Short mmCIF file of C-alpha atoms and ligand atoms in Angstrom, two decimals:
data_model
loop_
_atom_site.label_atom_id
_atom_site.label_comp_id
_atom_site.label_asym_id
_atom_site.label_seq_id
_atom_site.Cartn_x
_atom_site.Cartn_y
_atom_site.Cartn_z
CA UNK A 1 15.14 21.93 -9.12
CA UNK A 2 16.65 25.18 -7.97
CA UNK A 3 15.28 28.34 -6.47
CA UNK A 4 16.31 31.22 -8.78
CA UNK A 5 14.95 34.72 -8.06
CA UNK A 6 12.17 33.33 -5.85
CA UNK A 7 10.97 30.87 -8.46
CA UNK A 8 11.82 27.20 -8.89
CA UNK A 9 13.47 26.06 -12.10
CA UNK A 10 14.56 22.78 -13.67
CA UNK A 11 17.33 23.19 -16.25
CA UNK A 12 16.44 26.88 -16.43
CA UNK A 13 12.73 26.25 -17.09
CA UNK A 14 10.36 27.85 -14.54
CA UNK A 15 8.31 24.99 -13.12
CA UNK A 16 5.20 27.16 -12.64
CA UNK A 17 5.16 27.64 -16.41
CA UNK A 18 5.43 23.89 -17.00
CA UNK A 19 2.46 23.34 -14.68
CA UNK A 20 0.45 25.94 -16.63
CA UNK A 21 1.43 24.42 -19.95
CA UNK A 22 0.67 20.78 -19.12
CA UNK A 23 -1.88 21.09 -16.31
CA UNK A 24 -1.98 19.43 -12.91
CA UNK A 25 -1.30 17.00 -11.38
CA UNK A 26 1.92 16.46 -13.32
CA UNK A 27 5.05 14.30 -13.18
CA UNK A 28 8.22 16.00 -14.43
CA UNK A 29 11.61 14.28 -14.87
CA UNK A 30 14.97 16.01 -15.07
CA UNK A 31 16.93 14.06 -17.69
CA UNK A 32 20.20 15.70 -16.71
CA UNK A 33 19.83 14.35 -13.18
CA UNK A 34 19.46 10.82 -14.52
CA UNK A 35 22.62 11.28 -16.59
CA UNK A 36 24.53 12.63 -13.60
CA UNK A 37 23.51 9.69 -11.44
CA UNK A 38 24.52 7.24 -14.16
CA UNK A 39 27.95 8.82 -14.47
CA UNK A 40 28.39 8.96 -10.72
CA UNK A 41 27.72 5.26 -10.60
CA UNK A 42 29.89 4.26 -13.53
CA UNK A 43 32.77 6.48 -12.31
CA UNK A 44 32.65 4.82 -8.89
CA UNK A 45 33.88 1.45 -10.17
CA UNK A 46 37.23 0.41 -11.50
CA UNK A 47 36.99 -3.01 -13.12
CA UNK A 48 37.69 -3.92 -16.75
CA UNK A 49 34.20 -5.21 -17.51
CA UNK A 50 31.23 -3.54 -15.89
CA UNK A 51 27.67 -2.99 -16.92
CA UNK A 52 24.55 -1.42 -15.46
CA UNK A 53 21.10 -2.83 -16.13
CA UNK A 54 18.48 -0.22 -15.30
CA UNK A 55 15.71 -1.85 -13.22
CA UNK A 56 12.93 -0.36 -15.27
CA UNK A 57 10.08 -1.19 -12.91
CA UNK A 58 11.10 2.03 -11.11
CA UNK A 59 10.05 4.17 -14.07
CA UNK A 60 9.36 2.58 -17.42
CA UNK A 61 8.25 5.32 -19.78
CA UNK A 62 9.78 4.51 -23.19
CA UNK A 63 11.41 7.94 -23.43
CA UNK A 64 13.15 7.37 -20.09
CA UNK A 65 14.29 3.96 -21.34
CA UNK A 66 15.66 5.55 -24.51
CA UNK A 67 17.57 8.14 -22.48
CA UNK A 68 19.10 5.42 -20.32
CA UNK A 69 19.93 3.27 -23.35
CA UNK A 70 21.74 6.26 -24.85
CA UNK A 71 23.95 6.25 -21.74
CA UNK A 72 25.07 2.72 -22.59
CA UNK A 73 23.09 0.78 -20.01
CA UNK A 74 21.19 -2.46 -20.37
CA UNK A 75 17.87 -3.08 -18.68
CA UNK A 76 16.45 -5.38 -16.01
CA UNK A 77 12.82 -6.38 -16.58
CA UNK A 78 10.33 -8.35 -14.51
CA UNK A 79 7.44 -8.98 -16.91
CA UNK A 80 6.57 -9.49 -20.57
CA UNK A 81 5.22 -5.93 -20.60
CA UNK A 82 8.61 -4.61 -19.57
CA UNK A 83 10.35 -6.78 -22.19
CA UNK A 84 8.16 -5.24 -24.89
CA UNK A 85 8.75 -1.72 -23.57
CA UNK A 86 12.52 -2.32 -23.56
CA UNK A 87 12.44 -3.64 -27.13
CA UNK A 88 10.29 -0.66 -28.13
CA UNK A 89 12.96 1.62 -26.65
CA UNK A 90 15.58 -0.03 -28.85
CA UNK A 91 17.38 -2.30 -26.39
CA UNK A 92 18.89 -5.42 -27.98
CA UNK A 93 17.60 -8.72 -26.54
CA UNK A 94 21.12 -9.36 -25.24
CA UNK A 95 20.90 -6.21 -23.13
CA UNK A 96 17.66 -7.27 -21.49
CA UNK A 97 17.74 -9.40 -18.35
CA UNK A 98 14.40 -10.93 -17.43
CA UNK A 99 14.19 -11.44 -13.64
CA UNK A 100 10.65 -12.53 -12.80
CA UNK A 101 9.19 -13.93 -9.61
CA UNK A 102 6.52 -16.66 -9.43
CA UNK A 103 5.55 -16.44 -13.09
CA UNK A 104 4.06 -19.21 -15.21
CA UNK A 105 6.07 -21.51 -17.43
CA UNK A 106 4.21 -19.95 -20.37
CA UNK A 107 5.61 -16.55 -19.44
CA UNK A 108 9.21 -17.85 -19.31
CA UNK A 109 8.70 -19.41 -22.72
CA UNK A 110 7.31 -16.18 -24.13
CA UNK A 111 10.34 -14.34 -22.78
CA UNK A 112 12.59 -16.92 -24.47
CA UNK A 113 10.92 -16.19 -27.81
CA UNK A 114 12.16 -12.61 -27.48
CA UNK A 115 15.70 -13.99 -26.96
CA UNK A 116 16.27 -12.02 -23.76
CA UNK A 117 18.49 -13.24 -20.94
CA UNK A 118 16.68 -15.37 -18.40
CA UNK A 119 17.23 -15.22 -14.65
CA UNK A 120 15.74 -18.20 -12.80
CA UNK A 121 14.97 -17.95 -9.11
CA UNK A 122 13.71 -21.42 -8.19
CA UNK A 123 14.87 -25.03 -8.49
CA UNK A 124 11.57 -26.12 -9.99
CA UNK A 125 11.97 -23.97 -13.12
CA UNK A 126 15.69 -24.62 -13.29
CA UNK A 127 14.86 -28.31 -13.67
CA UNK A 128 12.17 -27.47 -16.23
CA UNK A 129 14.66 -25.53 -18.33
CA UNK A 130 17.10 -28.41 -18.01
CA UNK A 131 14.52 -30.90 -19.23
CA UNK A 132 13.06 -28.83 -22.05
CA UNK A 133 15.58 -26.18 -23.11
CA UNK A 134 19.05 -27.38 -22.11
CA UNK A 135 20.63 -25.02 -24.67
CA UNK A 136 19.07 -21.90 -23.18
CA UNK A 137 21.75 -20.00 -21.22
CA UNK A 138 20.50 -19.31 -17.71
CA UNK A 139 21.41 -16.86 -14.99
CA UNK A 140 20.66 -18.09 -11.48
CA UNK A 141 19.29 -15.85 -8.75
CA UNK A 142 20.72 -16.74 -5.36
CA UNK A 143 19.27 -15.67 -2.05
CA UNK A 144 22.27 -14.97 0.20
CA UNK A 145 20.07 -14.68 3.31
CA UNK A 146 21.46 -11.37 4.38
CA UNK A 147 18.96 -9.05 6.01
CA UNK A 148 19.43 -5.83 4.11
CA UNK A 149 17.17 -3.06 2.99
CA UNK A 150 15.31 -0.20 4.58
CA UNK A 151 12.33 -2.20 5.83
CA UNK A 152 10.81 -5.65 5.49
CA UNK A 153 8.57 -4.72 2.57
CA UNK A 154 11.54 -3.84 0.42
CA UNK A 155 13.99 -6.41 1.78
CA UNK A 156 14.08 -9.44 -0.44
CA UNK A 157 17.20 -11.30 0.64
CA UNK A 158 16.29 -12.47 4.14
CA UNK A 159 15.73 -16.09 5.14
CA UNK A 160 11.97 -16.24 4.58
CA UNK A 161 11.97 -14.10 1.44
CA UNK A 162 10.33 -15.62 -1.65
CA UNK A 163 13.14 -14.39 -3.89
CA UNK A 164 16.03 -16.40 -5.23
CA UNK A 165 17.31 -19.92 -4.64
CA UNK A 166 18.64 -20.37 -1.14
CA UNK A 167 22.39 -20.26 -0.79
CA UNK A 168 21.96 -23.52 1.14
CA UNK A 169 20.71 -25.20 -2.04
CA UNK A 170 23.84 -24.56 -4.08
CA UNK A 171 24.61 -28.28 -4.07
CA UNK A 172 21.25 -29.08 -5.61
CA UNK A 173 21.70 -26.36 -8.27
CA UNK A 174 25.04 -27.89 -9.22
CA UNK A 175 23.45 -31.35 -9.46
CA UNK A 176 20.67 -30.14 -11.78
CA UNK A 177 23.11 -28.16 -13.89
CA UNK A 178 25.34 -31.23 -14.33
CA UNK A 179 22.46 -33.64 -14.86
CA UNK A 180 20.89 -31.60 -17.68
CA UNK A 181 24.07 -29.87 -18.90
CA UNK A 182 22.47 -26.47 -18.33
CA UNK A 183 24.59 -23.58 -19.52
CA UNK A 184 24.86 -21.21 -16.56
CA UNK A 185 26.02 -17.81 -17.78
CA UNK A 186 25.86 -15.86 -14.55
CA UNK A 187 24.91 -15.65 -10.90
CA UNK A 188 22.66 -12.97 -9.49
CA UNK A 189 21.49 -11.59 -6.20
CA UNK A 190 19.31 -8.65 -5.22
CA UNK A 191 18.85 -8.14 -1.52
CA UNK A 192 16.46 -5.21 -1.45
CA UNK A 193 16.13 -1.51 -1.61
CA UNK A 194 17.69 1.21 0.55
CA UNK A 195 20.97 -0.32 1.65
CA UNK A 196 22.80 2.07 3.90
CA UNK A 197 25.53 -0.07 5.31
CA UNK A 198 28.20 -0.75 2.71
CA UNK A 199 29.62 -3.51 4.94
CA UNK A 200 26.34 -5.41 4.96
CA UNK A 201 26.24 -5.28 1.19
CA UNK A 202 29.85 -6.40 0.95
CA UNK A 203 29.12 -9.30 3.31
CA UNK A 204 26.39 -10.43 0.94
CA UNK A 205 28.82 -10.22 -1.97
CA UNK A 206 31.19 -12.58 -0.12
CA UNK A 207 28.39 -15.11 0.03
CA UNK A 208 27.83 -14.78 -3.71
CA UNK A 209 31.55 -15.02 -4.51
CA UNK A 210 31.70 -18.24 -2.51
CA UNK A 211 28.75 -19.60 -4.50
CA UNK A 212 30.33 -18.49 -7.78
CA UNK A 213 33.34 -20.73 -7.13
CA UNK A 214 30.99 -23.66 -7.66
CA UNK A 215 30.22 -22.37 -11.17
CA UNK A 216 33.51 -21.80 -13.01
CA UNK A 217 31.60 -21.64 -16.32
CA UNK A 218 29.90 -18.29 -15.61
CA UNK A 219 30.87 -15.09 -17.41
CA UNK A 220 29.22 -12.52 -15.14
CA UNK A 221 28.12 -11.86 -11.57
CA UNK A 222 25.16 -9.58 -11.04
CA UNK A 223 24.88 -7.98 -7.61
CA UNK A 224 21.46 -6.41 -8.14
CA UNK A 225 20.84 -3.10 -6.51
CA UNK A 226 19.54 -1.43 -3.40
CA UNK A 227 21.52 1.79 -3.55
CA UNK A 228 19.88 4.29 -1.28
CA UNK A 229 19.24 7.90 -2.21
CA UNK A 230 18.40 10.90 -0.06
CA UNK A 231 14.75 11.49 0.69
CA UNK A 232 15.37 14.20 3.28
CA UNK A 233 17.89 16.99 2.98
CA UNK A 234 19.95 15.56 5.87
CA UNK A 235 19.39 11.89 4.93
CA UNK A 236 22.16 9.40 4.50
CA UNK A 237 22.66 7.81 1.11
CA UNK A 238 24.73 4.85 0.01
CA UNK A 239 28.32 6.05 -0.16
CA UNK A 240 28.63 4.97 -3.76
CA UNK A 241 32.20 6.15 -4.22
CA UNK A 242 33.39 4.16 -1.19
CA UNK A 243 31.27 1.19 -2.17
CA UNK A 244 32.61 1.31 -5.74
CA UNK A 245 36.21 1.29 -4.50
CA UNK A 246 35.70 -1.58 -2.08
CA UNK A 247 33.61 -3.59 -4.48
CA UNK A 248 36.03 -3.12 -7.37
CA UNK A 249 38.92 -4.26 -5.21
CA UNK A 250 37.00 -7.36 -4.13
CA UNK A 251 35.86 -8.13 -7.66
CA UNK A 252 39.32 -7.77 -9.21
CA UNK A 253 40.74 -9.98 -6.48
CA UNK A 254 38.10 -12.62 -7.13
CA UNK A 255 38.71 -12.55 -10.90
CA UNK A 256 42.42 -12.87 -10.27
CA UNK A 257 41.88 -15.86 -7.96
CA UNK A 258 39.68 -17.72 -10.43
CA UNK A 259 41.86 -16.67 -13.38
CA UNK A 260 38.99 -15.25 -15.43
CA UNK A 261 37.89 -11.73 -16.39
CA UNK A 262 34.26 -11.77 -15.31
CA UNK A 263 31.76 -9.04 -15.98
CA UNK A 264 30.38 -7.14 -12.99
CA UNK A 265 26.72 -6.12 -13.26
CA UNK A 266 24.49 -3.91 -11.12
CA UNK A 267 20.80 -3.17 -11.52
CA UNK A 268 20.09 0.32 -10.21
CA UNK A 269 16.51 1.54 -10.33
CA UNK A 270 15.90 4.09 -7.62
CA UNK A 271 19.47 5.41 -7.72
CA UNK A 272 19.13 6.51 -11.34
CA UNK A 273 15.67 8.03 -11.37
CA UNK A 274 14.35 8.81 -7.87
CA UNK A 275 15.80 12.30 -7.48
CA UNK A 276 15.11 13.19 -11.10
CA UNK A 277 11.36 13.08 -10.53
CA UNK A 278 8.99 15.82 -9.31
CA UNK A 279 5.28 15.47 -8.75
CA UNK A 280 3.27 18.71 -8.91
CA UNK A 281 -0.19 19.02 -7.38
CA UNK A 282 -2.64 21.84 -6.70
CA UNK A 283 -4.01 22.73 -3.27
CA UNK A 284 -7.80 22.43 -3.42
CA UNK A 285 -8.46 23.31 0.19
CA UNK A 286 -6.75 24.59 3.29
CA UNK A 287 -8.85 23.23 6.11
CA UNK A 288 -8.55 24.35 9.71
CA UNK A 289 -9.74 21.96 12.39
CA UNK A 290 -9.33 22.35 16.14
CA UNK A 291 -6.01 20.50 16.08
CA UNK A 292 -4.63 20.50 12.56
CA UNK A 293 -4.33 22.52 9.39
CA UNK A 294 -4.84 20.25 6.39
CA UNK A 295 -3.66 21.08 2.91
CA UNK A 296 -5.90 19.01 0.64
CA UNK A 297 -4.46 18.47 -2.82
CA UNK A 298 -5.80 17.24 -6.16
CA UNK A 299 -4.09 13.87 -5.84
CA UNK A 300 -3.81 10.94 -3.45
CA UNK A 301 -2.39 7.45 -3.16
CA UNK A 302 -3.83 6.83 -6.61
CA UNK A 303 -0.86 8.87 -7.92
CA UNK A 304 1.82 8.63 -5.23
CA UNK A 305 1.40 5.68 -2.90
CA UNK A 306 4.87 5.51 -1.37
CA UNK A 307 4.05 7.61 1.74
CA UNK A 308 1.10 5.36 2.60
CA UNK A 309 2.52 2.05 1.41
CA UNK A 310 6.10 2.31 2.65
CA UNK A 311 5.83 5.19 5.13
CA UNK A 312 8.18 6.92 2.71
CA UNK A 313 9.14 10.52 3.30
CA UNK A 314 8.87 12.88 0.33
CA UNK A 315 9.99 16.47 0.75
CA UNK A 316 7.20 18.91 -0.10
CA UNK A 317 7.71 22.45 -1.33
CA UNK A 318 5.25 25.21 -2.05
CA UNK A 319 6.39 26.41 -5.46
CA UNK A 320 3.71 29.15 -5.54
CA UNK A 321 5.08 30.69 -2.35
CA UNK A 322 8.66 29.47 -1.95
CA UNK A 323 9.73 32.22 0.43
CA UNK A 324 6.51 32.35 2.47
CA UNK A 325 6.49 32.05 6.25
CA UNK A 326 6.69 28.34 7.15
CA UNK A 327 3.67 26.87 8.94
CA UNK A 328 2.69 23.38 10.01
CA UNK A 329 0.46 21.36 7.67
CA UNK A 330 -0.78 17.85 7.20
CA UNK A 331 -0.86 17.28 3.47
CA UNK A 332 -3.67 14.95 2.44
CA UNK A 333 -5.19 13.66 -0.77
CA UNK A 334 -8.69 13.61 -2.24
CA UNK A 335 -9.17 9.84 -2.12
CA UNK A 336 -12.08 8.66 0.02
CA UNK A 337 -9.87 6.76 2.41
CA UNK A 338 -7.11 8.00 4.64
CA UNK A 339 -4.38 9.14 2.31
CA UNK A 340 -1.93 11.31 4.15
CA UNK A 341 1.20 12.36 2.30
CA UNK A 342 2.73 14.05 5.34
CA UNK A 343 1.78 14.73 8.96
CA UNK A 344 2.60 18.07 10.58
CA UNK A 345 5.12 19.20 8.00
CA UNK A 346 6.70 22.66 8.01
CA UNK A 347 5.96 24.21 4.61
CA UNK A 348 5.94 27.87 3.48
CA UNK A 349 2.40 29.22 3.94
CA UNK A 350 -0.06 27.34 1.72
CA UNK A 351 -3.04 29.16 0.22
CA UNK A 352 -5.86 27.65 -1.81
CA UNK A 353 -4.69 27.17 -5.38
CA UNK A 354 -1.00 26.97 -4.48
CA UNK A 355 1.06 24.38 -6.35
CA UNK A 356 2.99 21.94 -4.17
CA UNK A 357 5.74 19.62 -5.34
CA UNK A 358 6.82 16.23 -4.00
CA UNK A 359 10.48 15.46 -4.47
CA UNK A 360 11.94 12.01 -5.21
CA UNK A 361 8.97 11.22 -7.43
CA UNK A 362 11.02 9.49 -10.11
CA UNK A 363 11.14 5.93 -8.77
CA UNK A 364 8.09 3.81 -7.89
CA UNK A 365 5.84 6.84 -8.06
CA UNK A 366 4.13 7.27 -11.43
CA UNK A 367 4.69 3.57 -11.97
CA UNK A 368 2.45 2.64 -9.04
CA UNK A 369 -0.37 5.00 -10.02
CA UNK A 370 -3.87 3.57 -10.42
CA UNK A 371 -7.37 4.62 -11.39
CA UNK A 372 -8.75 4.16 -7.87
CA UNK A 373 -11.78 6.40 -7.23
CA UNK A 374 -12.01 6.63 -11.04
CA UNK A 375 -9.40 9.36 -11.01
CA UNK A 376 -7.23 9.85 -14.06
CA UNK A 377 -3.51 9.11 -14.29
CA UNK A 378 -1.44 12.28 -14.80
CA UNK A 379 0.77 13.32 -17.70
CA UNK A 380 4.56 12.88 -17.70
CA UNK A 381 7.09 15.42 -18.98
CA UNK A 382 10.81 14.89 -19.57
CA UNK A 383 13.24 17.79 -19.59
CA UNK A 384 16.28 17.16 -21.74
CA UNK A 385 18.91 19.67 -22.81
CA UNK A 386 16.79 22.54 -21.52
CA UNK A 387 13.72 21.44 -23.54
CA UNK A 388 10.47 20.06 -22.18
CA UNK A 389 8.86 17.07 -23.88
CA UNK A 390 5.45 15.57 -23.16
CA UNK A 391 6.20 11.84 -22.87
CA UNK A 392 2.76 10.69 -21.75
CA UNK A 393 -0.63 12.28 -22.17
CA UNK A 394 -2.96 12.73 -19.24
CA UNK A 395 -5.72 10.11 -19.22
CA UNK A 396 -9.30 11.04 -20.03
CA UNK A 397 -12.67 9.40 -19.40
CA UNK A 398 -12.25 7.15 -22.45
CA UNK A 399 -9.35 5.47 -20.67
CA UNK A 400 -11.62 4.54 -17.76
CA UNK A 401 -14.29 3.03 -19.96
CA UNK A 402 -12.16 1.64 -22.82
CA UNK A 403 -12.09 -2.02 -21.78
CA UNK A 404 -15.53 -2.11 -20.22
CA UNK A 405 -17.84 -3.89 -22.63
CA UNK A 406 -21.10 -2.62 -21.10
CA UNK A 407 -23.17 -5.33 -22.83
CA UNK A 408 -26.46 -3.92 -21.59
CA UNK A 409 -27.46 -7.10 -19.78
CA UNK A 410 -31.28 -7.11 -19.44
CA UNK A 411 -31.33 -6.61 -15.67
CA UNK A 412 -34.79 -7.08 -14.24
CA UNK A 413 -36.00 -4.13 -12.17
CA UNK A 414 -37.22 -5.43 -8.80
C1 LIG B 1 13.53 -3.75 -8.11
C2 LIG B 1 14.76 -4.43 -8.53
C3 LIG B 1 15.95 -3.71 -8.67
C4 LIG B 1 16.08 -2.24 -8.40
O1 LIG B 1 16.04 -1.88 -7.05
P1 LIG B 1 16.27 -0.34 -6.64
O2 LIG B 1 16.16 -0.33 -5.17
O3 LIG B 1 15.21 0.46 -7.31
O4 LIG B 1 17.59 0.07 -7.14
C5 LIG B 1 17.06 -4.42 -9.12
N1 LIG B 1 17.00 -5.74 -9.40
C6 LIG B 1 15.86 -6.45 -9.25
C7 LIG B 1 15.86 -7.89 -9.59
C8 LIG B 1 14.71 -5.83 -8.81
O5 LIG B 1 13.59 -6.55 -8.65
#
């Protein structure tokens, strides 16, 4: 989004016009930005075999999946719903890696019916696969026990994390694999979101390389994701170019040592889509109290929960008054609970009716929306090659009532 002649544009389209056309609140995605991020990532690495599996829980609209498939990526899914969405978007089963956590045996078996790749993260199910489906190729998720990630909610590789099989249980994995002749096709790790320190990530990779030596049969190593993007203008982000160089060197060296050309896989979610997303809302009320000026908008944590859930920072702009005199506002939602998007933020003067935009609304934003307070889930628009496309309709009341059976139980008035 760029400021051109005092008005914000995405790929040359004035965003105010998009808001008028589709109504508010509204999620808009810049397809070009997703493509740029993908190319930045793929250009950063220099190994013969590399592949990116988009972690689609970040943003799983089928049109977004189709765009990412067109770039040549595969997809990482965590549920049957995501498997079906990926198939709907045209991904081949081979390009779909199913990485669930604490799911039922029935769900694994349903995933198998779709012939997707299976990533197992516990010894219990590994043994089950060995006993019942020894021919099913399996990827194994290892927990390297490296504390990485921006905060504990999004760190999944530390010692008491529920994810993955502990690196200290490698011996037991090997035993089960040998006992049941399980075909292990790859090893996997994913240590969490928002990794800033390239060295910490590389340390975790050393742990996984060491584990991989125990499994000479594998054909790929999947290092998950956690690439950090900028949320503030002066934020740090993962130095992807440096990381790509270091990682490629390490990976080539490892392949050389074991005498086998392995495939290197990453699973970026946030990195591909976070900065491509914009969430537009309308200011319902500018409220002056004795201490604070509140800008109350027609949204809340029912649409964008990251600020409340993760204390995430989202830049806010006033697109109706981009060059107005900055003042201090607390931006709050309309949910009947505390739902503060931002405390005491400097924003160009906000007047009732002004349209505000939250940046970085591509990843884990729309996807975490709910119907809390019986509010409706907004529409989504994708901009591609300078054209805007409605990729999801706004909900209406029918959506709230659709699965309620309302059987008119004869309640007795008392
Ligand atoms: C969520 C997730 C990712 C993506 O993480 P980002 O921080 O969005 O890049 C990758 N792999 C797995 C297994 C995940 O659960």
